[in-house]
Structure formats: C-alpha cells, structure tokens
C-alpha cells in the first residue's frame, strides 16, 4: 500500500491541512496511522473521501448531515421512518433557504434600481443592520 503525507493529501484533495485535521477531530475521517517520526500516513482513497465530504458541503449539507450520509454510504441500515424524517427535514430546510434567497433577490433588485448618496441609506445595509425591519417598513 502506498502512503502519502498530509501535505500531499491536502494538495491532491484541494483543501488546507487544517481542514484535514478538523475532519479528523470531527470524526469524518479516521485518524491515520503514523510513521516512526509521528507523521500521519494517508492512502489515496482518503483523497476521494475528502473530496466527497467537500462536495456534500458544497451542496449545503452540514457536517452532522454528512456524518449521517457517510453511514448510509458505508451500508449502515437505518429505519425507513428515520430516513424519511431526515429527508423531510432537509426539504424544509431547502425550502426556507430558497424563500430567504428570493427575498434577498427582491431586495437587491429594488436596491439596484435606486441611487443613493449615502451608503447608510442602502436598503440592503439597512435590512442587515436592523434585522429586516427596514424591509418590513418599506412594504
């Protein structure tokens, strides 16, 4: 078996060294064996595993959700009711994010159509500063 260093793994997986260490601490990747000098020794399969985690993060899964998906990926059986519940929760989460993004889009379209002398009268900044109060007052 061919081993690679953490630096080589980070480079080939397209992440920082600290990301790999963080994934280890969170239990997303197993702590690898070490050589006599104490250096971590990874395999090339770790590259794809880290890329898979990053892909899952990229499409919006939290690390806890990724841990759950990893258990499915490795063949752990989950009760159908639990799988359904997780899927329904994720659907609601996605729907809420879409709603928030649509609201942001409307606000940005409205902002683009306005000219302001002061950045503090910008509806986007006011909405963020006042926690949405500015947006509600305009409607």
PDB file of N, CA and C in Angstrom, residues 95-114 122-129 131-132 135-136 138-139:
ATOM      1  N   UNK A  95     -36.339  24.551   1.376  1.00  0.00           N
ATOM      2  CA  UNK A  95     -37.428  25.470   1.044  1.00  0.00           C
ATOM      3  C   UNK A  95     -37.265  26.803   1.769  1.00  0.00           C
ATOM      4  N   UNK A  96     -36.841  26.767   3.034  1.00  0.00           N
ATOM      5  CA  UNK A  96     -36.604  28.009   3.783  1.00  0.00           C
ATOM      6  C   UNK A  96     -35.463  28.807   3.175  1.00  0.00           C
ATOM      7  N   UNK A  97     -34.403  28.129   2.764  1.00  0.00           N
ATOM      8  CA  UNK A  97     -33.272  28.821   2.140  1.00  0.00           C
ATOM      9  C   UNK A  97     -33.693  29.455   0.814  1.00  0.00           C
ATOM     10  N   UNK A  98     -34.502  28.748   0.045  1.00  0.00           N
ATOM     11  CA  UNK A  98     -34.993  29.299  -1.226  1.00  0.00           C
ATOM     12  C   UNK A  98     -35.820  30.549  -0.959  1.00  0.00           C
ATOM     13  N   UNK A  99     -36.678  30.499   0.044  1.00  0.00           N
ATOM     14  CA  UNK A  99     -37.510  31.648   0.403  1.00  0.00           C
ATOM     15  C   UNK A  99     -36.635  32.842   0.787  1.00  0.00           C
ATOM     16  N   UNK A 100     -35.612  32.596   1.608  1.00  0.00           N
ATOM     17  CA  UNK A 100     -34.704  33.670   2.010  1.00  0.00           C
ATOM     18  C   UNK A 100     -33.951  34.241   0.814  1.00  0.00           C
ATOM     19  N   UNK A 101     -33.514  33.378  -0.089  1.00  0.00           N
ATOM     20  CA  UNK A 101     -32.802  33.844  -1.277  1.00  0.00           C
ATOM     21  C   UNK A 101     -33.717  34.655  -2.189  1.00  0.00           C
ATOM     22  N   UNK A 102     -34.972  34.244  -2.309  1.00  0.00           N
ATOM     23  CA  UNK A 102     -35.929  35.007  -3.117  1.00  0.00           C
ATOM     24  C   UNK A 102     -36.148  36.390  -2.519  1.00  0.00           C
ATOM     25  N   UNK A 103     -36.250  36.470  -1.186  1.00  0.00           N
ATOM     26  CA  UNK A 103     -36.407  37.764  -0.526  1.00  0.00           C
ATOM     27  C   UNK A 103     -35.177  38.637  -0.753  1.00  0.00           C
ATOM     28  N   UNK A 104     -34.004  38.024  -0.683  1.00  0.00           N
ATOM     29  CA  UNK A 104     -32.774  38.759  -0.921  1.00  0.00           C
ATOM     30  C   UNK A 104     -32.724  39.265  -2.362  1.00  0.00           C
ATOM     31  N   UNK A 105     -33.155  38.443  -3.297  1.00  0.00           N
ATOM     32  CA  UNK A 105     -33.167  38.825  -4.710  1.00  0.00           C
ATOM     33  C   UNK A 105     -34.061  40.037  -4.928  1.00  0.00           C
ATOM     34  N   UNK A 106     -35.250  40.011  -4.354  1.00  0.00           N
ATOM     35  CA  UNK A 106     -36.181  41.135  -4.495  1.00  0.00           C
ATOM     36  C   UNK A 106     -35.558  42.398  -3.921  1.00  0.00           C
ATOM     37  N   UNK A 107     -34.959  42.280  -2.757  1.00  0.00           N
ATOM     38  CA  UNK A 107     -34.325  43.429  -2.116  1.00  0.00           C
ATOM     39  C   UNK A 107     -33.184  43.975  -2.972  1.00  0.00           C
ATOM     40  N   UNK A 108     -32.378  43.087  -3.533  1.00  0.00           N
ATOM     41  CA  UNK A 108     -31.264  43.526  -4.372  1.00  0.00           C
ATOM     42  C   UNK A 108     -31.752  44.166  -5.670  1.00  0.00           C
ATOM     43  N   UNK A 109     -32.798  43.619  -6.269  1.00  0.00           N
ATOM     44  CA  UNK A 109     -33.371  44.223  -7.482  1.00  0.00           C
ATOM     45  C   UNK A 109     -33.866  45.623  -7.173  1.00  0.00           C
ATOM     46  N   UNK A 110     -34.536  45.770  -6.044  1.00  0.00           N
ATOM     47  CA  UNK A 110     -35.037  47.081  -5.632  1.00  0.00           C
ATOM     48  C   UNK A 110     -33.865  48.035  -5.389  1.00  0.00           C
ATOM     49  N   UNK A 111     -32.802  47.553  -4.791  1.00  0.00           N
ATOM     50  CA  UNK A 111     -31.638  48.372  -4.486  1.00  0.00           C
ATOM     51  C   UNK A 111     -30.934  48.829  -5.762  1.00  0.00           C
ATOM     52  N   UNK A 112     -30.814  47.942  -6.723  1.00  0.00           N
ATOM     53  CA  UNK A 112     -30.148  48.279  -7.978  1.00  0.00           C
ATOM     54  C   UNK A 112     -30.884  49.411  -8.690  1.00  0.00           C
ATOM     55  N   UNK A 113     -32.187  49.460  -8.533  1.00  0.00           N
ATOM     56  CA  UNK A 113     -32.983  50.493  -9.183  1.00  0.00           C
ATOM     57  C   UNK A 113     -32.930  51.831  -8.501  1.00  0.00           C
ATOM     58  N   UNK A 114     -32.313  51.925  -7.350  1.00  0.00           N
ATOM     59  CA  UNK A 114     -32.246  53.173  -6.590  1.00  0.00           C
ATOM     60  C   UNK A 114     -30.851  53.761  -6.668  1.00  0.00           C
ATOM     61  N   UNK A 122     -28.707  52.609   1.948  1.00  0.00           N
ATOM     62  CA  UNK A 122     -28.846  51.429   1.103  1.00  0.00           C
ATOM     63  C   UNK A 122     -29.781  50.430   1.786  1.00  0.00           C
ATOM     64  N   UNK A 123     -30.864  50.009   1.112  1.00  0.00           N
ATOM     65  CA  UNK A 123     -31.811  49.079   1.732  1.00  0.00           C
ATOM     66  C   UNK A 123     -31.180  47.762   2.199  1.00  0.00           C
ATOM     67  N   UNK A 124     -30.175  47.300   1.488  1.00  0.00           N
ATOM     68  CA  UNK A 124     -29.524  46.053   1.890  1.00  0.00           C
ATOM     69  C   UNK A 124     -28.826  46.241   3.234  1.00  0.00           C
ATOM     70  N   UNK A 125     -28.045  47.306   3.345  1.00  0.00           N
ATOM     71  CA  UNK A 125     -27.339  47.567   4.605  1.00  0.00           C
ATOM     72  C   UNK A 125     -28.317  47.828   5.739  1.00  0.00           C
ATOM     73  N   UNK A 126     -29.391  48.592   5.455  1.00  0.00           N
ATOM     74  CA  UNK A 126     -30.387  48.860   6.487  1.00  0.00           C
ATOM     75  C   UNK A 126     -31.075  47.580   6.944  1.00  0.00           C
ATOM     76  N   UNK A 127     -31.384  46.701   6.003  1.00  0.00           N
ATOM     77  CA  UNK A 127     -32.055  45.452   6.352  1.00  0.00           C
ATOM     78  C   UNK A 127     -31.168  44.590   7.224  1.00  0.00           C
ATOM     79  N   UNK A 128     -29.912  44.489   6.866  1.00  0.00           N
ATOM     80  CA  UNK A 128     -28.985  43.679   7.665  1.00  0.00           C
ATOM     81  C   UNK A 128     -28.791  44.315   9.042  1.00  0.00           C
ATOM     82  N   UNK A 129     -28.605  45.644   9.079  1.00  0.00           N
ATOM     83  CA  UNK A 129     -28.365  46.350  10.329  1.00  0.00           C
ATOM     84  C   UNK A 129     -29.544  46.240  11.284  1.00  0.00           C
ATOM     85  N   UNK A 131     -32.012  44.015  11.135  1.00  0.00           N
ATOM     86  CA  UNK A 131     -32.585  42.687  11.222  1.00  0.00           C
ATOM     87  C   UNK A 131     -33.874  42.521  10.447  1.00  0.00           C
ATOM     88  N   UNK A 132     -33.997  43.210   9.321  1.00  0.00           N
ATOM     89  CA  UNK A 132     -35.172  43.031   8.490  1.00  0.00           C
ATOM     90  C   UNK A 132     -36.232  44.102   8.698  1.00  0.00           C
ATOM     91  N   UNK A 135     -36.803  46.435   5.644  1.00  0.00           N
ATOM     92  CA  UNK A 135     -37.551  45.782   4.562  1.00  0.00           C
ATOM     93  C   UNK A 135     -39.033  45.753   4.894  1.00  0.00           C
ATOM     94  N   UNK A 136     -39.367  45.477   6.151  1.00  0.00           N
ATOM     95  CA  UNK A 136     -40.770  45.396   6.560  1.00  0.00           C
ATOM     96  C   UNK A 136     -41.421  46.765   6.509  1.00  0.00           C
ATOM     97  N   UNK A 138     -40.773  49.189   4.457  1.00  0.00           N
ATOM     98  CA  UNK A 138     -40.980  49.601   3.068  1.00  0.00           C
ATOM     99  C   UNK A 138     -42.255  49.011   2.503  1.00  0.00           C
ATOM    100  N   UNK A 139     -42.682  47.871   3.013  1.00  0.00           N
ATOM    101  CA  UNK A 139     -43.853  47.170   2.459  1.00  0.00           C
ATOM    102  C   UNK A 139     -45.138  47.659   3.032  1.00  0.00           C
TER     103      UNK A 139
END
